[in-house]
Short mmCIF file of C-alpha atoms and ligand atoms in Angstrom, two decimals:
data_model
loop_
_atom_site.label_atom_id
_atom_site.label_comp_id
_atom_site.label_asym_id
_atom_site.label_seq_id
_atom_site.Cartn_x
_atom_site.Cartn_y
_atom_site.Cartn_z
CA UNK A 1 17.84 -9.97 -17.73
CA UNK A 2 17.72 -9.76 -13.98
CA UNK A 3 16.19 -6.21 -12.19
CA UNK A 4 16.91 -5.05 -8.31
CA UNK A 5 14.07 -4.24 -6.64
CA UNK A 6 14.09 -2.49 -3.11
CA UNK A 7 10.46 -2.03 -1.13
CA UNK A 8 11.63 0.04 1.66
CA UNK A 9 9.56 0.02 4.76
CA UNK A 10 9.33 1.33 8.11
CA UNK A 11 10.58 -1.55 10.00
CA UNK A 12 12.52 -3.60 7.25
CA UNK A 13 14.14 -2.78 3.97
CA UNK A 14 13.07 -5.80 1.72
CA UNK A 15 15.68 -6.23 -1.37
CA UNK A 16 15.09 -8.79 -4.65
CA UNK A 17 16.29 -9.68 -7.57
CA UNK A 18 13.36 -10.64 -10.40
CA UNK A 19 12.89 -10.36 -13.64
CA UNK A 20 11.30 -9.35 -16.64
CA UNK A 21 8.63 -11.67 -15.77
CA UNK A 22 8.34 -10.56 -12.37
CA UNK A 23 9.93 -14.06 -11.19
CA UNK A 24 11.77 -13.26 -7.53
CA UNK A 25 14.94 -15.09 -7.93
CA UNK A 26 16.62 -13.98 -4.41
CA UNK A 27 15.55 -11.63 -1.40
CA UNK A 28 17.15 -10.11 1.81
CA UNK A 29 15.34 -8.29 4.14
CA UNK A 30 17.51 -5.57 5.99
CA UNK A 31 15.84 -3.97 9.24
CA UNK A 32 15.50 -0.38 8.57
CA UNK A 33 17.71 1.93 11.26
CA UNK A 34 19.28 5.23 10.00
CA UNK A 35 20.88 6.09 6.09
CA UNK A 36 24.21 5.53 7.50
CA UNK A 37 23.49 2.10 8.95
CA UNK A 38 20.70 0.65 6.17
CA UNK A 39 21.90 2.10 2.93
CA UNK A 40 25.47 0.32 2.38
CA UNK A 41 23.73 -2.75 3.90
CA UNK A 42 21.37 -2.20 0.79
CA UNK A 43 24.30 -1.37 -1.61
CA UNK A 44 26.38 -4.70 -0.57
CA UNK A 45 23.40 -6.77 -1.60
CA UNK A 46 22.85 -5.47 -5.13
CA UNK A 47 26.73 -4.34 -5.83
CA UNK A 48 27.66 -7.38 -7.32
CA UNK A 49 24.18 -8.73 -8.67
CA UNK A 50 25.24 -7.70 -12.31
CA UNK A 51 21.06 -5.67 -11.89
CA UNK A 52 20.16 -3.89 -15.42
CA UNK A 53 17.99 -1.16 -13.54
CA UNK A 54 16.87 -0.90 -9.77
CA UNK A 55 12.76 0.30 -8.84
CA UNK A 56 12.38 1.28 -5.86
CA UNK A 57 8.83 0.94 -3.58
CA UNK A 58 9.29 3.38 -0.47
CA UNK A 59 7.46 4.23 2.59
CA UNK A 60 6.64 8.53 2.05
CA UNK A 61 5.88 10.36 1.92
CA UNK A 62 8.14 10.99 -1.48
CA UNK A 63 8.79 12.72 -3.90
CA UNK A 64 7.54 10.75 -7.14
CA UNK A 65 8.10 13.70 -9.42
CA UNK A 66 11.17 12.84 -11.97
CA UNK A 67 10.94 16.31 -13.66
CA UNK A 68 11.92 17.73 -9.87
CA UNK A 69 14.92 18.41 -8.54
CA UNK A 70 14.16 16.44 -5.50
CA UNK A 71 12.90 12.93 -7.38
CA UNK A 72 13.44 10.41 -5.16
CA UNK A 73 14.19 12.31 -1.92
CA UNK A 74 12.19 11.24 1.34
CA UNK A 75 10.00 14.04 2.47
CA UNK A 76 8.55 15.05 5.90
CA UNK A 77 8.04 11.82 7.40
CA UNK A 78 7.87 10.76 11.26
CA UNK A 79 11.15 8.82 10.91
CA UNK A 80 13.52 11.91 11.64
CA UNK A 81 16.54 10.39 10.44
CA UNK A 82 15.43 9.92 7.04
CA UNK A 83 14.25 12.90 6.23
CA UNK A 84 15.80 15.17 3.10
CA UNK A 85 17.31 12.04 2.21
CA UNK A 86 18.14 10.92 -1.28
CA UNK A 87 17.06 7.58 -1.26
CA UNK A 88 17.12 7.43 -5.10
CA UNK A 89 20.36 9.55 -5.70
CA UNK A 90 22.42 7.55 -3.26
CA UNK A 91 21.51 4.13 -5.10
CA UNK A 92 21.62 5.39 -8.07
CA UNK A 93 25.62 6.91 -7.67
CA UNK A 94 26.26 3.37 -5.56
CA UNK A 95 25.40 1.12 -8.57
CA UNK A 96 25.22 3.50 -11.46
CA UNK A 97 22.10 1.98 -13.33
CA UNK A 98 19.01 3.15 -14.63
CA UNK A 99 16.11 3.86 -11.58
CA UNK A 100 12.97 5.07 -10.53
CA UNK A 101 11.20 5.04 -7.40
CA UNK A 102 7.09 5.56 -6.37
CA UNK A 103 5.53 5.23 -3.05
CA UNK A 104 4.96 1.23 -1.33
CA UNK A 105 1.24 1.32 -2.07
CA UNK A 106 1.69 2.39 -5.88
CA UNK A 107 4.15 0.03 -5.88
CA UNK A 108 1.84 -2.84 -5.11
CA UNK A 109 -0.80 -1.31 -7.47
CA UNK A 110 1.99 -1.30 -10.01
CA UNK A 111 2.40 -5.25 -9.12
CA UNK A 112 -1.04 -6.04 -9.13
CA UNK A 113 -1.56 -4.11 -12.22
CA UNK A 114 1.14 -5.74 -14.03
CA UNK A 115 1.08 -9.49 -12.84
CA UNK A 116 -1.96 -9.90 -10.08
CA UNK A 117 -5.84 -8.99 -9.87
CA UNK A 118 -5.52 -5.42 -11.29
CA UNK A 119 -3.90 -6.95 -15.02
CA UNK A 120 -5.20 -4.93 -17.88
CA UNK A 121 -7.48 -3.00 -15.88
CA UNK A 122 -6.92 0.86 -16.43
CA UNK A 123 -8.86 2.36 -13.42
CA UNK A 124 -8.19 0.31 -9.88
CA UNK A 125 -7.41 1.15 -6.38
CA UNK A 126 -4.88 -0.68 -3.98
CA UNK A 127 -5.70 -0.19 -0.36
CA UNK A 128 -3.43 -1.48 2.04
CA UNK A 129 -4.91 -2.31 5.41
CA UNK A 130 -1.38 -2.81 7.59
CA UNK A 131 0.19 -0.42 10.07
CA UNK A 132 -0.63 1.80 8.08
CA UNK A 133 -3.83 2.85 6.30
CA UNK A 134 -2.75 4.09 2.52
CA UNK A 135 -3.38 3.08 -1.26
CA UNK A 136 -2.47 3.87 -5.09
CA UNK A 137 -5.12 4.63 -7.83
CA UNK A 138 -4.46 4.17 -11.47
CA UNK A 139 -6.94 6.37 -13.81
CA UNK A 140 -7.09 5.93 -17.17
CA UNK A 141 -3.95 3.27 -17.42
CA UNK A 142 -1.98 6.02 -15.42
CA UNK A 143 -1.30 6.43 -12.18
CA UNK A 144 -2.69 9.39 -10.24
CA UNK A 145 0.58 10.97 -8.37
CA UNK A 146 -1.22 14.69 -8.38
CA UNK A 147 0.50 17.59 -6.11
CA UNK A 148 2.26 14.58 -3.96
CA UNK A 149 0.54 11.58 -4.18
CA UNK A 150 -2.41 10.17 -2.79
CA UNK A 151 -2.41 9.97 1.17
CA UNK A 152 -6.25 7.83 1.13
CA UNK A 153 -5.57 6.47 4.50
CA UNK A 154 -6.00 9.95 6.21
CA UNK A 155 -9.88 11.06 4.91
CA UNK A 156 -12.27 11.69 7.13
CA UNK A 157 -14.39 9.32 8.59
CA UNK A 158 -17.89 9.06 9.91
CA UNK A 159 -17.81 7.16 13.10
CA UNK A 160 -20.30 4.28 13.71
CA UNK A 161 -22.07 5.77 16.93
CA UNK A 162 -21.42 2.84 18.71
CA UNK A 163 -17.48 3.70 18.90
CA UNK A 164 -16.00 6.02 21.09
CA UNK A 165 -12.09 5.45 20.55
CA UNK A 166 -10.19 8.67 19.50
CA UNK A 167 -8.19 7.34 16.62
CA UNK A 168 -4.68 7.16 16.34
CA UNK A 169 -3.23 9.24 13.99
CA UNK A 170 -1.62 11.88 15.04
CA UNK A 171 -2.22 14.56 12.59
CA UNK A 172 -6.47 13.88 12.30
CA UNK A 173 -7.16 11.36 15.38
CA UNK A 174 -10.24 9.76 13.47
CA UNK A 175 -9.30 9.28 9.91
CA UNK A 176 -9.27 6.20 8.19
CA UNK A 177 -6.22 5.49 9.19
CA UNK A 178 -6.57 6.79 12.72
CA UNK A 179 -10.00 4.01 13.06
CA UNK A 180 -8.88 1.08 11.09
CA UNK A 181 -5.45 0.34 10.77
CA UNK A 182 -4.01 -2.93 12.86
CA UNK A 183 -1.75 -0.60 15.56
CA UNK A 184 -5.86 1.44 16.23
CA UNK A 185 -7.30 -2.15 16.29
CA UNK A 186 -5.07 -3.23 19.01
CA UNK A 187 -5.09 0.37 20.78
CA UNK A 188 -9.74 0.20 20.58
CA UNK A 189 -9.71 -3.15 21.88
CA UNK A 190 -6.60 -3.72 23.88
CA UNK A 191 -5.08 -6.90 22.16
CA UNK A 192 -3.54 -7.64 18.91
CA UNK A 193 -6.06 -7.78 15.71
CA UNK A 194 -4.34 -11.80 15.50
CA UNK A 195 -6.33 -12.30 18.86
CA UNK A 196 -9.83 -10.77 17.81
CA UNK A 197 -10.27 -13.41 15.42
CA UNK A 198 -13.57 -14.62 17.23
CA UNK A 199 -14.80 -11.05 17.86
CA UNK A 200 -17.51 -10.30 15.44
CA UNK A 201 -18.13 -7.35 16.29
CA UNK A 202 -14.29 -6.01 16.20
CA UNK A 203 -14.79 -7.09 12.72
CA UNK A 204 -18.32 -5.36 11.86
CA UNK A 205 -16.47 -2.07 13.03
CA UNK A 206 -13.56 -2.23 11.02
CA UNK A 207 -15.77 -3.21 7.74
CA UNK A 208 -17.72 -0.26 8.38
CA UNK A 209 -14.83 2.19 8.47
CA UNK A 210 -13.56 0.45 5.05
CA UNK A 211 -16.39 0.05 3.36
CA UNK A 212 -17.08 3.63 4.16
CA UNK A 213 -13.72 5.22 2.69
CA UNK A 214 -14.44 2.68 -0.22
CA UNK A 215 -17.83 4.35 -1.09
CA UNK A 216 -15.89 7.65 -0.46
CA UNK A 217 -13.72 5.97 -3.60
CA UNK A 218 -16.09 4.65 -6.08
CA UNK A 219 -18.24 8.06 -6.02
CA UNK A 220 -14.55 10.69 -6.41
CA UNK A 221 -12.50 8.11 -8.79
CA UNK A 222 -15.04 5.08 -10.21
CA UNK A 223 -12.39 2.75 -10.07
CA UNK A 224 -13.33 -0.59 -12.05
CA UNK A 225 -11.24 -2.61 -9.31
CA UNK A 226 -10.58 -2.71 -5.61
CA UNK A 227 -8.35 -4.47 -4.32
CA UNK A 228 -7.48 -4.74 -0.59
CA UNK A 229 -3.92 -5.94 0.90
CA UNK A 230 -2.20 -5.36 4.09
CA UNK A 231 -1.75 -7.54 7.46
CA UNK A 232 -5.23 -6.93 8.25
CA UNK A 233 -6.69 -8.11 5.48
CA UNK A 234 -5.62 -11.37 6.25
CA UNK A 235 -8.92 -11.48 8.16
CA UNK A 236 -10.85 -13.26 4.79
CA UNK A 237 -14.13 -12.74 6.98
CA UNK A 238 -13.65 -9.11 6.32
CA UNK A 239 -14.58 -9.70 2.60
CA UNK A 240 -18.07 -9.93 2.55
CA UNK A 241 -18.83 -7.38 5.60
CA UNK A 242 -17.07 -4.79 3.37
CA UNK A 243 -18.71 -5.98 0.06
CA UNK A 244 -22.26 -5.48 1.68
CA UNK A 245 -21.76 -2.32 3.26
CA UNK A 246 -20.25 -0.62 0.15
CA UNK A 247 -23.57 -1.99 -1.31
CA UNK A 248 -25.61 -0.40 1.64
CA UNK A 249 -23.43 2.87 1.44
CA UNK A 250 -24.00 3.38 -2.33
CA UNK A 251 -27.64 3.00 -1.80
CA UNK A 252 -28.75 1.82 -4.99
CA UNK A 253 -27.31 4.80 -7.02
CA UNK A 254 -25.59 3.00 -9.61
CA UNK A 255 -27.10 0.47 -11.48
CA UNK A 256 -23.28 -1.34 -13.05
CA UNK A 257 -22.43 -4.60 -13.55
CA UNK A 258 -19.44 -4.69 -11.83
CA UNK A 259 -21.43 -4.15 -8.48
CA UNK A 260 -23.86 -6.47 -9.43
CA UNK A 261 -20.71 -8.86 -9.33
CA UNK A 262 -19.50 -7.36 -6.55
CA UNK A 263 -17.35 -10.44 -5.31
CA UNK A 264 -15.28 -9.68 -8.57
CA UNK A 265 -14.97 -5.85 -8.05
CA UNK A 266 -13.92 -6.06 -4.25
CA UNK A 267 -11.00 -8.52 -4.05
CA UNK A 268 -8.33 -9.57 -2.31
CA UNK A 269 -4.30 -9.23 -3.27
CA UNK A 270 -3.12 -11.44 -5.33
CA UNK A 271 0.45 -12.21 -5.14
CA UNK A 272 0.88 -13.67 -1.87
CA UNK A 273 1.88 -10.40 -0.35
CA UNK A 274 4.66 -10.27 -3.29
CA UNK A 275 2.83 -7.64 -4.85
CA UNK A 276 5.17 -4.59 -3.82
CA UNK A 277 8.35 -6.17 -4.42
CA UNK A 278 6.99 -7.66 -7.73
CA UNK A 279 5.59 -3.74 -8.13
CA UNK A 280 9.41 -2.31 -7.64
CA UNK A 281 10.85 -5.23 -10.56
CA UNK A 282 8.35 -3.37 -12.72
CA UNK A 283 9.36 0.52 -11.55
CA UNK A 284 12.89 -0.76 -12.70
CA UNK A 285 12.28 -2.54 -15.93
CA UNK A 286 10.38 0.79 -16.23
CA UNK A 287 13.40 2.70 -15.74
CA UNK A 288 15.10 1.17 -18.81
P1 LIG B 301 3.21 -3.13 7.30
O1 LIG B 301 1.96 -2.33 7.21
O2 LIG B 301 4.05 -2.74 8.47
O3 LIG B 301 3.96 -3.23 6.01
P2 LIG B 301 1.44 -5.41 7.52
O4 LIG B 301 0.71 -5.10 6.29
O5 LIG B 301 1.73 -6.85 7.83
O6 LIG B 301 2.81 -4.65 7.62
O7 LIG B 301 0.58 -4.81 8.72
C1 LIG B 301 0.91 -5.01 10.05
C2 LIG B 301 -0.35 -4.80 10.89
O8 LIG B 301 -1.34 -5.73 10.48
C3 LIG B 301 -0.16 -5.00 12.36
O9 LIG B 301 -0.85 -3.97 13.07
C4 LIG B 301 -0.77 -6.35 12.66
O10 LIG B 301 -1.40 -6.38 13.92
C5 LIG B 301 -1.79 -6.50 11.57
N1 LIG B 301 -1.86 -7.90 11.14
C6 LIG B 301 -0.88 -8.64 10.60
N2 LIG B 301 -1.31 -9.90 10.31
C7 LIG B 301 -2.61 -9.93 10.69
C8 LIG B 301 -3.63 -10.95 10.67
N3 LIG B 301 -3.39 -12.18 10.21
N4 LIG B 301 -4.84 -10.61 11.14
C9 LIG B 301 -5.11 -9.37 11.60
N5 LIG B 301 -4.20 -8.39 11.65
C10 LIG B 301 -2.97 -8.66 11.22
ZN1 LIG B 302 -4.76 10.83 9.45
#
């Protein structure tokens, strides 16, 4: 049985085959312009794939809510010409199968959960560290979609007195988002995160921020997991600066044998950055 699976992003529109083991059999990537220009692009590539269901993985925010009338439509979002749009309806009509859509970062939880470091675990966080700051929470085997869905990258943030950047997000300057993602790396220290590589402390300042919001985490939701993706990420050293300042933030307060094993509990993706695209096959088989 073979699944289409579309992880829609702000730059590029990545679309897959897989399936029902989460096995990628074939992928496009399709930069991402306006509807008119990006969606029969999308609707060539599966049209003729013989696909028993499509998921869908998309940059939000969205609405995840299948009981409203607007499931699937693109909300508010910076990029104007997308917004109102039916990114589920039109796909749906174009290749009349079964669908369902959630945002990018559930989508990689979903991935994770299903085939990566999150398997069988029924309360985990994905945090993606990339242009972007966001992340998906399961609770209790579900995941948490609320009012919305979670927006983690935008709470509030302490900042390290030693830092005097003003953040870059646009609607709450410091947020997580606004202090740690790779585009306020570049904008704090004037050169790509790539290049900081031998800057310890460019890295002791972004651990801080992280292991911050994940403290934040573990005290509101007590996930048993936490995993941590994104282009940044790909900075391994970041690991254990984060692991040891969750440990310094908590304090001593909980006395679990998860932290006590903290290498475990704080951990990298695990599907080679397949882990939204794998997370969409899973929305679709889903949607059967
Ligand atoms: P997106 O968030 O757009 O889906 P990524 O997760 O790759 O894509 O995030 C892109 C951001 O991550 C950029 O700001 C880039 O500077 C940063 N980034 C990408 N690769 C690395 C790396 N190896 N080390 C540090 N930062 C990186
Ligand atoms: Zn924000």
């Amino acid at each position: 049985m073979i699944y289409g699976a579309l992880e829609a992003g702000g730059t590029k529109m990545v679309c897959a085959i897989g399936d029902e083991n989460g096995k990628i059999v074939d992928q496009i990537s399709i930069p991402t312009k306006t509807p008119d220009e990006t969606m029969p692009k999308i609707i060539e590539y599966f049209k003729d794939k013989d696909i028993k269901a499509l998921g869908i993985a998309t940059f939000g925010p969205v609405d995840v809510h299948p009981e409203s009338p607007t499931y699937g439509h693109i909300l508010e979002t910076p990029k104007t010409a997308w917004i109102g749009f039916d990114l589920l309806g039109c796909l749906k009509d174009a290749l009349n199968v079964p669908a369902g859509i959630d945002t990018d970062v559930n989508g990689s939880l979903i991935g994770e959960a299903t085939w990566g470091a999150a398997k069988d675990v029924s309360d985990a966080v994905y945090i993606t560290i990339g242009t972007g700051v966001g992340g998906g929470i399961i609770s209790g085997g579900k995941i948490v979609h609320g009012m919305l869905h979670p927006e983690l990258g935008h709470m509030k943030m302490v900042r390290d007195s030693s830092d005097n950047y003003t953040g870059k997000c646009p609607f709450h300057g410091t947020c997580l988002e606004g202090l740690a993602s790779g585009p306020a790396i570049e904008d704090r220290w004037g050169v790509s995160a790539k290049e900081l590589v031998d800057r310890d402390e460019v890295w002791e300042l972004e651990s801080y921020y992280i292991a911050q919001a994940i403290a934040n985490l573990i005290f509101i939701i007590s996930p048993k997991k936490i995993i941590l993706g994104g282009g940044v990420m790909h900075q391994e050293q970041l690991f254990p600066l984060i692991r040891k300042k969750v440990l310094d933030n908590l304090n001593g307060y909980f006395k679990l044998d998860e932290l006590s094993d903290i290498d475990n509990y704080i951990i990298p993706a695990s599907l080679n950055d397949d882990q939204g695209i794998m997370g969409a096959i899973k929305i679709a088989i889903d949607a059967v």
